[in-house]
GROMACS .gro file of C-alpha atoms in nm:
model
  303
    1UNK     CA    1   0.000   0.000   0.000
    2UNK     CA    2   0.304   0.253   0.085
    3UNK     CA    3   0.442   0.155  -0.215
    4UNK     CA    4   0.149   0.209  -0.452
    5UNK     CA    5   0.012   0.544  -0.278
    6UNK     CA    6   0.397   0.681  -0.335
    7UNK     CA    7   0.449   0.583  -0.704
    8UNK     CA    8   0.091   0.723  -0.773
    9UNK     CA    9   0.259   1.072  -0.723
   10UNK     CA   10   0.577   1.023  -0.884
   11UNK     CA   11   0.747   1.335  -1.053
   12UNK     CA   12   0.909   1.288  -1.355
   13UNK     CA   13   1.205   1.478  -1.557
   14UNK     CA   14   1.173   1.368  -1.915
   15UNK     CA   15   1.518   1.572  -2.023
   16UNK     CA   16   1.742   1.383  -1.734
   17UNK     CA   17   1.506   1.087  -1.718
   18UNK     CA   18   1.457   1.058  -1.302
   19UNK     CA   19   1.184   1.046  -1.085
   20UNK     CA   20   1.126   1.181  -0.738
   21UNK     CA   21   0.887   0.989  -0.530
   22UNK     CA   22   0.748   1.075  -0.178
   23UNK     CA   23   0.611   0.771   0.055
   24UNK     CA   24   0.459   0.826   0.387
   25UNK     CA   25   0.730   0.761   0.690
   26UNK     CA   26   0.834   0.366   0.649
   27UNK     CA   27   1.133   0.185   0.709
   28UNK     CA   28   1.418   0.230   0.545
   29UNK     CA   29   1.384  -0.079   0.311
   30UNK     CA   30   1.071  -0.001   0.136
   31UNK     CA   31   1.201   0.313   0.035
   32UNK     CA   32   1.482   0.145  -0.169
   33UNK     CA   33   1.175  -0.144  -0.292
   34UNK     CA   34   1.013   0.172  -0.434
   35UNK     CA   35   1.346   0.304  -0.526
   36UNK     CA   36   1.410  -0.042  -0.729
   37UNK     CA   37   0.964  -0.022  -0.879
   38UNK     CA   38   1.086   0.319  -1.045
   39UNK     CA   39   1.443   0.177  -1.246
   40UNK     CA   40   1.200  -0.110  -1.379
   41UNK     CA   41   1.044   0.197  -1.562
   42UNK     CA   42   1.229   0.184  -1.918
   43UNK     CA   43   1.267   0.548  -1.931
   44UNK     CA   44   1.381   0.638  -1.563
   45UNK     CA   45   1.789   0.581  -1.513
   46UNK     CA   46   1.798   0.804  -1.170
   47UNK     CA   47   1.528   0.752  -0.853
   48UNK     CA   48   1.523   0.981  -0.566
   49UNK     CA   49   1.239   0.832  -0.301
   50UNK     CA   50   1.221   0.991   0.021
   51UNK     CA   51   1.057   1.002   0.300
   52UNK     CA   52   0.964   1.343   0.592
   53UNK     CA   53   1.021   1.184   0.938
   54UNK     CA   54   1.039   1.393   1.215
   55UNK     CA   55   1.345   1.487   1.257
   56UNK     CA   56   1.448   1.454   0.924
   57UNK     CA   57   1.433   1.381   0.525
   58UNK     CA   58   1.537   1.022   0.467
   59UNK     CA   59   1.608   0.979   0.101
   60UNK     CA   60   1.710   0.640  -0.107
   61UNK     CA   61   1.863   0.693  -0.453
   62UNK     CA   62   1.935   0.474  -0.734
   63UNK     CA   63   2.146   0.466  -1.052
   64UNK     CA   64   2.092   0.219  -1.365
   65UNK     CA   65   2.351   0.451  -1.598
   66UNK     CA   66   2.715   0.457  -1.546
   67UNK     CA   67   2.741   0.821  -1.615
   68UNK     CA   68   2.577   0.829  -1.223
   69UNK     CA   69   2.708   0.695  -0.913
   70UNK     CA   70   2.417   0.683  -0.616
   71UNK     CA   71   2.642   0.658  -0.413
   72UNK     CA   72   2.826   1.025  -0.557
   73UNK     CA   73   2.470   1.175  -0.657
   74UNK     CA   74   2.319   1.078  -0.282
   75UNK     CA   75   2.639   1.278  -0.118
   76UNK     CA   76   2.582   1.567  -0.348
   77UNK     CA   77   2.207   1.579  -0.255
   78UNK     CA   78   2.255   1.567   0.084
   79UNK     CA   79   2.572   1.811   0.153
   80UNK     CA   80   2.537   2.065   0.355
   81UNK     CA   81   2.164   1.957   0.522
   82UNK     CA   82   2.309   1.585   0.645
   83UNK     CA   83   2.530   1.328   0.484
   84UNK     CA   84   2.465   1.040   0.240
   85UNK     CA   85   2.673   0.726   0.012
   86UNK     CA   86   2.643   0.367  -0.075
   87UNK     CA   87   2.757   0.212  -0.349
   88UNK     CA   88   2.767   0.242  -0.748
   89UNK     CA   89   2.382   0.147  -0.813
   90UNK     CA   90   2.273   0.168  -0.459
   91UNK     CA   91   2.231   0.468  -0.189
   92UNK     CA   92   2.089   0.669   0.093
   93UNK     CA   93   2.119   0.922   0.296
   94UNK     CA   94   1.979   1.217   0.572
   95UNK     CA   95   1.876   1.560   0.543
   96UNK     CA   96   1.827   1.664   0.890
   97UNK     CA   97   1.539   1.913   0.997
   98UNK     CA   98   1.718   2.175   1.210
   99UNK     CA   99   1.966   2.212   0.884
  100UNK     CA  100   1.658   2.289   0.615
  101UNK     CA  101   1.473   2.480   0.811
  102UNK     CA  102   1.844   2.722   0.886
  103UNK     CA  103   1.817   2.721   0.494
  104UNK     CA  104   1.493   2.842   0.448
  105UNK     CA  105   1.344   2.547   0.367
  106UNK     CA  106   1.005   2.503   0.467
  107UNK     CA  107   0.972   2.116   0.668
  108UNK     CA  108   0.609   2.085   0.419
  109UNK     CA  109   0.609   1.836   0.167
  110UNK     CA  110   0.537   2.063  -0.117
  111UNK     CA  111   0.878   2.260  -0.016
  112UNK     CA  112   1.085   1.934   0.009
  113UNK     CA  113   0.998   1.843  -0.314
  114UNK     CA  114   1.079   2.154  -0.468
  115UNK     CA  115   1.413   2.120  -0.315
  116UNK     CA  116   1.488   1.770  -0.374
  117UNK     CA  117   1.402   1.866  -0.758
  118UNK     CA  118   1.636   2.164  -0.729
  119UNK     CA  119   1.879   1.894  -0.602
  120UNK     CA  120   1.877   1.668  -0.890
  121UNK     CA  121   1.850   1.917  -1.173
  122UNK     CA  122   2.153   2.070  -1.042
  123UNK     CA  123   2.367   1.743  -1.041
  124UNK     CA  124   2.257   1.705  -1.395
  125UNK     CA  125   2.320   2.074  -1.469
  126UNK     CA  126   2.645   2.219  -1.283
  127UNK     CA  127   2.820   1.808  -1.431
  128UNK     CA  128   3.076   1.802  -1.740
  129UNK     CA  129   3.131   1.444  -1.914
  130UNK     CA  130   3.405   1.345  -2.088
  131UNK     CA  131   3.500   1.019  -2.222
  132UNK     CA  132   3.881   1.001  -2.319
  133UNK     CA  133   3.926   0.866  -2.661
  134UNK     CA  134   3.628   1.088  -2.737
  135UNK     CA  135   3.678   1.363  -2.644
  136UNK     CA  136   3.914   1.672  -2.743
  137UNK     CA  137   4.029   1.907  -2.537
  138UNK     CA  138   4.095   2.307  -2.607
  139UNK     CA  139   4.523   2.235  -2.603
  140UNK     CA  140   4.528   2.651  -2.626
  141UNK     CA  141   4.329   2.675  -2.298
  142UNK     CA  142   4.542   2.476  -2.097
  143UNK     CA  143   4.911   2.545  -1.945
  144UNK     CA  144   5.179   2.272  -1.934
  145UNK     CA  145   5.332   2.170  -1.590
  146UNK     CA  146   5.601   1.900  -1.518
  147UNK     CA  147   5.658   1.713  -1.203
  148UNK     CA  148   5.871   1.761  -0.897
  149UNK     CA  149   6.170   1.538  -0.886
  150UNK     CA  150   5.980   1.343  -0.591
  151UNK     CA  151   6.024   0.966  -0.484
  152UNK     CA  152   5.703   0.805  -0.492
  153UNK     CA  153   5.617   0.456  -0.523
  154UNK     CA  154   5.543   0.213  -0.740
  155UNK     CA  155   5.422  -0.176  -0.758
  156UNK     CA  156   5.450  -0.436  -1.077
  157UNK     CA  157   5.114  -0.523  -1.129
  158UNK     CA  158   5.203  -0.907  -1.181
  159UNK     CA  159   5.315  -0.929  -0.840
  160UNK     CA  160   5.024  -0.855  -0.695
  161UNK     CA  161   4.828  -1.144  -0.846
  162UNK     CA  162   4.812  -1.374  -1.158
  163UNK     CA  163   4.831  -1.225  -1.494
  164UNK     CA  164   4.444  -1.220  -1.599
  165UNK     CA  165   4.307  -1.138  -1.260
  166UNK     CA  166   4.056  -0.787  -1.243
  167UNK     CA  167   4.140  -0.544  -0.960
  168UNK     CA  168   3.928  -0.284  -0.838
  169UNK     CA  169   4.181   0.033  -0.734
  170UNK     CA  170   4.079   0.273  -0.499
  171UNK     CA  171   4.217   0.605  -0.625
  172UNK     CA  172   4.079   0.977  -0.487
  173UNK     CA  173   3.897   1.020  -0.767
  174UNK     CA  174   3.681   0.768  -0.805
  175UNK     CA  175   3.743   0.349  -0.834
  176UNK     CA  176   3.897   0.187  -1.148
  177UNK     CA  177   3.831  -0.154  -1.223
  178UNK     CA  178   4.166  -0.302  -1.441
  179UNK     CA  179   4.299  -0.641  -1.537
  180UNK     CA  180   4.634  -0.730  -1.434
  181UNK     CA  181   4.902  -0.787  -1.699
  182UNK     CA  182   5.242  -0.699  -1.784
  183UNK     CA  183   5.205  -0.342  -1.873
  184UNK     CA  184   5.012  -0.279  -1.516
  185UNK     CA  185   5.243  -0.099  -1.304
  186UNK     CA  186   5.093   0.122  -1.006
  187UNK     CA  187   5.210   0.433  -0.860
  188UNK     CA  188   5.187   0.522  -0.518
  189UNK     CA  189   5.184   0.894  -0.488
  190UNK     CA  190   5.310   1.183  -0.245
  191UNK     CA  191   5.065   1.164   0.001
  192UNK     CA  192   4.978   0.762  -0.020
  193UNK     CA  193   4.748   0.783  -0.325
  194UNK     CA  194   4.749   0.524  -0.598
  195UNK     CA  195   4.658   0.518  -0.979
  196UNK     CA  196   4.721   0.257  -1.273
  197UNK     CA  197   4.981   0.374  -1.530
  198UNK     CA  198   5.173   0.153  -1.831
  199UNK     CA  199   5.457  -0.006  -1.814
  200UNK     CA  200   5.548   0.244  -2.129
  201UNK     CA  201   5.462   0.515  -1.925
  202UNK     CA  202   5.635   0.482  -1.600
  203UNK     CA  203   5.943   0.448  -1.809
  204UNK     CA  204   5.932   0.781  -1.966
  205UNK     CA  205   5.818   0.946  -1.660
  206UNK     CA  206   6.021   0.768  -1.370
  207UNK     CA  207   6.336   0.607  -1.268
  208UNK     CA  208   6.440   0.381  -1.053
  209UNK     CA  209   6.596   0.452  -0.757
  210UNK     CA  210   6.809   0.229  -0.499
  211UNK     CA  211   6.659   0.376  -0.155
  212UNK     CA  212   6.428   0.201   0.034
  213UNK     CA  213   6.077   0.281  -0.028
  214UNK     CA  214   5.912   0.502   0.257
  215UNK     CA  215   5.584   0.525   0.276
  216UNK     CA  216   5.410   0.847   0.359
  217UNK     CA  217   5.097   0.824   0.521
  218UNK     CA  218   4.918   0.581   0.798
  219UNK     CA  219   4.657   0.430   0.600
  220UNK     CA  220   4.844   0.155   0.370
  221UNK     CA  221   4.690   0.108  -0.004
  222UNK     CA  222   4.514  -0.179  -0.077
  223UNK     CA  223   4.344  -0.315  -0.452
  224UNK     CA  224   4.011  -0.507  -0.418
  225UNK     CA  225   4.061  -0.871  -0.612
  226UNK     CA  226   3.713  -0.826  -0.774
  227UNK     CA  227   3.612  -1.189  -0.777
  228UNK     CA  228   3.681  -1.294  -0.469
  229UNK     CA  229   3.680  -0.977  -0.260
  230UNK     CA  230   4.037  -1.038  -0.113
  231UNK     CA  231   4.204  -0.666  -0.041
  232UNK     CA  232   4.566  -0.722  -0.116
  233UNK     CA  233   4.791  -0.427   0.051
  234UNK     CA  234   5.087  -0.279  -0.171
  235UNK     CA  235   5.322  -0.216   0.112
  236UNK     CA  236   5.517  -0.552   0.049
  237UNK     CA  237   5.574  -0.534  -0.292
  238UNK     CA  238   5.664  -0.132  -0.270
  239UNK     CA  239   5.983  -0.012  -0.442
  240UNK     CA  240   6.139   0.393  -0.499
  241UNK     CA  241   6.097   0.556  -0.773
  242UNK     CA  242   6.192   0.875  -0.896
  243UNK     CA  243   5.916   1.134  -1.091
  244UNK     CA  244   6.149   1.279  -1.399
  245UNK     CA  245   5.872   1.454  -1.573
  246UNK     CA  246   5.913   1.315  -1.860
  247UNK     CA  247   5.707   1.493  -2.117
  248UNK     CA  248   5.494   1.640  -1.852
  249UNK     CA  249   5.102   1.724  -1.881
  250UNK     CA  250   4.873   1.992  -1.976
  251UNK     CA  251   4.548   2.104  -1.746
  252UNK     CA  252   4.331   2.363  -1.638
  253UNK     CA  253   4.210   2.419  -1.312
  254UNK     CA  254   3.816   2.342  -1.280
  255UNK     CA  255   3.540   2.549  -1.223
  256UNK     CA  256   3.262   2.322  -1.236
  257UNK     CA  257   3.190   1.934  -1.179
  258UNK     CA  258   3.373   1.704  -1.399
  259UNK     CA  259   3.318   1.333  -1.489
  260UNK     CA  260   3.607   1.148  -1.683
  261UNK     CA  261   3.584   0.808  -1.830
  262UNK     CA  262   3.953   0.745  -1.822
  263UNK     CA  263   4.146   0.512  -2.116
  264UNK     CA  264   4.213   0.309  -1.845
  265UNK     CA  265   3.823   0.232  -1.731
  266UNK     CA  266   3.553   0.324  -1.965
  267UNK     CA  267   3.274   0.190  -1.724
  268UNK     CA  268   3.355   0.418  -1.447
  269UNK     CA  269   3.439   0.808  -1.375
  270UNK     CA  270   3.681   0.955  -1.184
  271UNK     CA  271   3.525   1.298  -1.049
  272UNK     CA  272   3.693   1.645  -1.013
  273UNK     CA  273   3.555   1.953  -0.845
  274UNK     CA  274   3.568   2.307  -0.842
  275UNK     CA  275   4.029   2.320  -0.755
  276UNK     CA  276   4.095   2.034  -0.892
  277UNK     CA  277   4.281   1.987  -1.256
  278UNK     CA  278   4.182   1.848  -1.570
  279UNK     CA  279   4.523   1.670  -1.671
  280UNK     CA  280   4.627   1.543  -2.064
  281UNK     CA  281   4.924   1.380  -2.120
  282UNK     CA  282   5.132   1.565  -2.362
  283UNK     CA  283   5.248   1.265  -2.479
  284UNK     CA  284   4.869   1.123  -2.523
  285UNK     CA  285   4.624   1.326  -2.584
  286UNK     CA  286   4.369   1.036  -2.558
  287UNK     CA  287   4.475   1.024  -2.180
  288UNK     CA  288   4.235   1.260  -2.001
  289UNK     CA  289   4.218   1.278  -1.614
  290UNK     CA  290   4.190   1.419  -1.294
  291UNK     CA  291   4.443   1.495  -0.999
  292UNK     CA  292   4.294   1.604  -0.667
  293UNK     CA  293   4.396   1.991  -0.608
  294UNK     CA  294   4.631   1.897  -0.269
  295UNK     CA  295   4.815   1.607  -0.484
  296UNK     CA  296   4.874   1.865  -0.804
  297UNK     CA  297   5.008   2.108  -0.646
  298UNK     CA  298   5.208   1.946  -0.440
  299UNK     CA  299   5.332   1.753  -0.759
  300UNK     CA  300   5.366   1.956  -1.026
  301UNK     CA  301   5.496   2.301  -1.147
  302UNK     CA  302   5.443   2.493  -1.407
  303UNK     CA  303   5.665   2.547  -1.671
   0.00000   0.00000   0.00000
């Protein structure tokens, strides 16, 4: 009965195909079973379904498209009024009273719809895609930047597990799912971070150095062994390396939301936000990326 009452009322957005759906208070559950009614509809790819409790807006969001994360477009909903995340297809979140209401944001359902609408067409709005290969970026826009002579780290992806095996990596951007083989070599950056670079790569960017490897932060990096879920840390198979430069990158700094299929993994983004960079290899224009503000500009300098 909650469930039909709710979807009776849906609102729909035929340009960004989602639908917002509010269902009397409920647990948490049959929001995301009304949630999972609305993807069955062929022409919805987002859901938003929420519910106005008393001390706050529970919401449950769903994502059938790759170009959204629920877990990403329930945080961006939510920030500022409460907190929210999950996982790629799957998410919820909070929007707590006292915080709307500071807003000016009426706690009626008429004026949590509008909102929640506001919410989602702004996602959709204020969010630039860009699929390397595809796309080509404005060279004349951008400024070119070599690294720091900085020792990082860096792991053979064959060591970590049999040639063939998929890996999920954990980078700040956003996860990358890649299968190990002998061009997979991973970098571990200045402050701990990790990405996936080739073995043709590394060599024109980095050499090897004879120090021990020192790690630089308390949290050691792990990859995800997709199939069986086993989280196999770095650490032991860490060696020094040395960032030359090589060829160095262009970027711009961003001033708006940016989603990047990388080369690397066309089936998921890596996000950048208003002070991070938009990176292209010199070298490759086909590689498009992002680096987190904090790790650019404590990497690179401009030339």
């Amino acid at each position: 009965m909650i469930a039909g009452d709710a979807l009776k009322n849906a609102h729909y957005n035929e340009k960004e195909l989602y639908a917002i759906v509010e269902a009397r208070p409920c647990d948490p559950n049959i929001l995301g079973i009304i949630s999972d009614m609305l993807l069955e509809v062929d022409t919805v790819h987002t859901s938003l379904v929420y519910s106005i409790l008393p001390f706050g807006v529970k919401i449950s969001v769903r994502s059938c498209i790759k170009e959204v994360k629920a877990s990403e477009m329930a945080d961006y909903i939510a920030k500022g009024y409460g907190g929210g995340g999950g996982h790629l297809v799957k998410a919820g979140g909070m929007l707590k009273k006292d915080l709307l209401i500071q807003g000016g944001i009426a706690y009626e359902s008429e004026d949590i719809e509008r909102f929640l609408d506001e919410r989602m067409q702004s996602y959709f709005d204020n969010t630039q895609i860009i699929y390397a290969g595809e796309h080509v970026e404005d060279m004349s826009k951008l400024k070119h930047y070599t690294k720091h002579e900085v020792t990082v780290g860096y792991v053979d992806g064959p060591e970590l597990a049999p040639v063939g095996t998929e890996i999920m990596i954990r980078t700040l951007e956003g996860d990358v799912d890649v299968t190990i083989d002998d061009n997979l070599v991973i970098i571990i950056g200045v402050d701990g971070e990790i990405h996936p670079t080739s073995r043709d790569k590394f060599n024109s960017g980095y050499r090897l150095s004879d120090n021990e490897y020192v790690y630089p932060s308390d949290y050691s990096p792990k990859v995800t062994n997709t199939l069986t879920g086993e989280r196999i840390s770095l650490l032991p198979f860490a060696d020094a390396c040395v960032a030359t430069g090589g060829a160095g990158i262009y970027a711009r700094e961003l001033d708006h939301r940016v989603k990047v299929f990388t080369m690397w993994d066309p089936d998921k983004y890596y996000l950048g936000t208003e002070g991070d960079y938009l990176a292209v290899r010199a070298d490759d224009p086909s590689d498009i990326y992002v680096i987190a503000r904090d790790i650019f500009l404590k990497t690179y300098n401009e030339d």
